[in-house]
XYZ file of C-alpha atoms in Angstrom:
257
model
C 62.808 69.727 169.350
C 62.120 69.520 165.619
C 61.664 73.263 165.106
C 64.371 75.338 163.401
C 64.623 78.833 161.910
C 66.463 77.592 158.850
C 64.939 74.167 158.227
C 61.448 72.739 157.955
C 60.579 69.946 160.423
C 60.408 67.468 157.526
C 63.916 68.434 156.408
C 65.236 67.889 159.939
C 63.684 64.410 160.081
C 65.131 63.468 156.702
C 68.569 64.730 157.756
C 68.240 62.680 160.941
C 67.418 59.532 158.968
C 70.401 60.048 156.651
C 72.623 60.598 159.701
C 71.520 57.322 161.306
C 71.950 55.359 158.072
C 75.431 56.852 157.709
C 76.306 55.683 161.206
C 74.595 52.296 161.346
C 74.664 51.217 157.692
C 71.149 49.807 157.586
C 68.164 50.071 159.909
C 64.557 49.079 160.305
C 61.814 51.665 160.782
C 61.770 50.909 164.504
C 65.572 51.217 164.753
C 65.348 54.804 163.476
C 62.284 55.545 165.609
C 64.018 54.457 168.837
C 67.317 56.134 167.929
C 65.462 59.408 167.383
C 63.459 59.076 170.587
C 66.569 58.264 172.632
C 68.140 61.452 171.286
C 65.209 63.631 172.304
C 63.232 63.723 169.042
C 59.495 63.196 169.551
C 58.533 61.305 166.400
C 55.738 58.900 165.660
C 56.395 55.628 163.895
C 54.217 56.622 160.934
C 56.230 59.838 160.526
C 59.472 57.857 160.291
C 57.905 55.501 157.763
C 56.552 58.417 155.690
C 59.933 60.170 155.488
C 61.720 56.915 154.638
C 59.321 56.421 151.731
C 59.927 60.022 150.633
C 63.706 59.592 150.690
C 63.352 56.329 148.765
C 61.172 58.027 146.133
C 63.869 60.661 145.613
C 66.561 57.979 145.245
C 68.472 58.851 148.447
C 67.900 55.482 150.063
C 66.872 51.953 149.122
C 65.302 49.058 150.955
C 65.568 45.311 150.982
C 63.335 42.661 152.521
C 64.564 40.503 155.399
C 62.078 38.043 156.896
C 59.271 39.967 155.128
C 60.251 43.285 156.729
C 61.837 46.390 155.229
C 65.444 47.314 155.953
C 66.707 50.692 154.703
C 70.176 51.833 153.633
C 71.831 54.623 151.613
C 71.660 54.056 147.862
C 75.369 54.687 147.365
C 76.237 51.948 149.882
C 74.047 49.222 148.390
C 76.832 46.813 147.414
C 78.551 47.169 150.776
C 75.313 46.643 152.726
C 74.357 43.488 150.836
C 77.819 42.064 151.493
C 77.558 43.022 155.188
C 74.172 41.335 155.589
C 75.601 38.139 154.108
C 78.551 38.338 156.508
C 76.212 38.748 159.482
C 74.347 35.565 158.556
C 77.635 33.665 158.493
C 78.718 35.274 161.772
C 75.533 34.215 163.557
C 76.065 30.612 162.480
C 79.656 30.774 163.777
C 78.492 32.211 167.099
C 75.907 29.468 167.582
C 78.455 26.797 166.697
C 80.472 27.764 169.808
C 77.845 26.426 172.207
C 74.401 24.910 172.564
C 72.085 27.757 173.524
C 72.402 31.555 173.227
C 70.361 34.454 174.527
C 69.321 36.803 171.725
C 71.105 39.675 173.499
C 74.352 37.675 173.545
C 74.162 37.260 169.767
C 73.154 40.887 169.151
C 75.958 42.267 171.324
C 78.590 40.256 169.475
C 77.215 41.268 166.080
C 77.122 44.939 167.085
C 80.762 44.767 168.178
C 81.738 43.621 164.664
C 79.209 45.272 162.338
C 77.491 48.646 162.100
C 73.806 47.758 161.723
C 70.625 48.524 163.623
C 69.617 46.104 166.361
C 66.342 45.359 164.591
C 68.273 44.192 161.538
C 70.023 41.514 163.598
C 66.668 40.306 164.885
C 65.312 40.060 161.322
C 68.349 38.061 160.194
C 67.743 35.669 163.098
C 64.141 35.316 161.886
C 65.351 34.698 158.325
C 67.725 31.946 159.438
C 64.872 30.451 161.473
C 62.585 30.457 158.401
C 65.356 28.701 156.452
C 65.589 26.038 159.173
C 69.277 26.653 159.890
C 68.613 27.823 163.431
C 65.816 27.271 165.949
C 64.800 28.817 169.235
C 63.327 28.082 172.628
C 61.798 30.514 175.087
C 63.430 31.561 178.317
C 62.120 33.578 181.256
C 64.126 36.514 182.616
C 64.421 37.451 186.290
C 61.799 40.180 185.808
C 59.364 37.685 184.307
C 59.749 38.612 180.639
C 59.818 35.994 177.881
C 62.781 36.032 175.481
C 64.286 33.868 172.734
C 67.195 31.452 173.125
C 68.720 30.382 169.802
C 70.582 27.232 168.748
C 71.711 25.466 165.606
C 68.955 23.152 164.400
C 71.515 20.383 163.905
C 72.238 20.504 167.680
C 68.618 19.912 168.683
C 69.063 16.329 169.915
C 72.159 17.166 171.948
C 70.404 20.167 173.470
C 67.354 18.103 174.430
C 69.663 15.609 176.149
C 71.420 18.348 178.119
C 68.122 19.955 179.142
C 67.044 16.639 180.690
C 70.413 16.328 182.463
C 70.235 19.831 183.923
C 66.656 19.251 185.062
C 67.743 16.060 186.871
C 70.666 17.890 188.407
C 68.495 20.692 189.803
C 66.049 18.146 191.213
C 68.953 16.403 192.966
C 70.565 19.587 194.325
C 67.312 21.533 194.879
C 69.170 24.823 194.411
C 71.924 25.808 191.933
C 73.796 28.990 191.006
C 74.196 29.927 187.322
C 77.713 31.354 187.684
C 81.168 30.099 186.791
C 82.318 29.360 190.332
C 79.261 27.207 190.981
C 79.577 25.384 187.660
C 83.231 24.614 188.350
C 82.033 22.624 191.351
C 79.057 20.946 189.693
C 78.877 17.178 189.523
C 76.079 14.791 188.750
C 75.502 11.199 187.780
C 75.289 9.666 184.334
C 72.996 6.833 183.218
C 75.065 4.331 185.236
C 74.767 6.281 188.468
C 78.374 7.499 188.323
C 78.917 11.118 189.353
C 80.656 13.275 186.784
C 81.898 16.841 186.614
C 79.605 19.013 184.498
C 82.496 20.207 182.328
C 83.294 16.616 181.359
C 79.973 16.401 179.515
C 80.857 19.567 177.584
C 78.304 21.934 179.124
C 79.823 25.355 179.734
C 78.625 28.110 182.025
C 76.652 29.972 179.379
C 74.788 26.868 178.189
C 74.025 25.879 181.775
C 72.612 29.319 182.598
C 70.512 29.523 179.421
C 69.093 26.035 179.944
C 68.055 27.160 183.428
C 66.289 30.178 181.895
C 64.444 27.799 179.557
C 63.480 25.463 182.405
C 62.222 28.523 184.275
C 59.960 29.363 181.317
C 58.613 25.793 181.400
C 57.952 26.096 185.148
C 60.408 23.276 185.940
C 62.564 25.584 188.109
C 62.025 28.883 189.908
C 64.347 31.880 189.874
C 65.299 33.245 193.280
C 65.863 36.947 192.692
C 66.086 37.863 196.394
C 69.286 35.845 197.036
C 72.698 37.109 195.933
C 73.913 35.219 192.872
C 70.321 34.700 191.648
C 70.111 30.922 192.048
C 67.503 28.601 190.554
C 65.546 26.119 192.652
C 62.969 23.377 192.314
C 59.350 24.611 192.560
C 58.353 25.275 196.168
C 61.919 25.554 197.421
C 62.064 29.257 196.570
C 59.030 30.090 198.720
C 60.430 27.989 201.587
C 63.735 29.815 201.337
C 62.041 33.217 201.228
C 60.046 32.321 204.344
C 63.232 31.290 206.185
C 65.014 34.514 205.197
C 62.075 36.611 206.409
C 62.127 34.809 209.768
C 65.882 35.371 210.071
C 65.452 39.068 209.280
C 62.662 39.373 211.823
C 64.833 37.748 214.495
C 67.690 40.095 213.673
C 65.379 43.091 213.972
C 63.933 41.840 217.261
C 67.427 41.364 218.711
C 68.485 44.843 217.686
């Protein structure tokens, strides 16, 4: 894929790097590596790093450090890139101020819809803001069992901890809940005085509710039921009971034709 009658393989790689930096503004080494691989170019990570260093030595590109990692951009766009990176930091803070808890993908998708930067750059800015103490994160567990980060403003930590306890109590009371808007519209549970309240009254929206459930799943406080439509969450043990019931129902259906 890298062979050409007119160009050396190294020239093709360098042209590819320039093309990606033109399109995305700034990228990490891994951003360029994955972009190339997704477009059919079989490169190794060390090759990408080598050619980036070569382009930097010739003055075509520059790099800056974000969270102790290199981010590359075209030399002629330096002022614009530095301004963009500052804007992204501000944008992330504004995103997190809209709720309590956000999946990293939710943040990345919104940034990518407003700024042209590599996905790895967004992750590094999140790390930078975490180092500075402006934001924090918890772990969540996806439906396929993978760990991921959920971010929040550090100043909201106490409120988030309170809501996590409330959601945990709610799941224990209901035994099974659905993390979708229709279900949340119908959610009610009791406050400290034993009075039942609508979930929206305590300012917990659908996204926060779902992400708290992902966090509780990581902690082992709830189980995700991937074999039921709507992907509900249940108290430990309830999922296996439900799966057993569904299997019996399916067996009966098969036996009855």
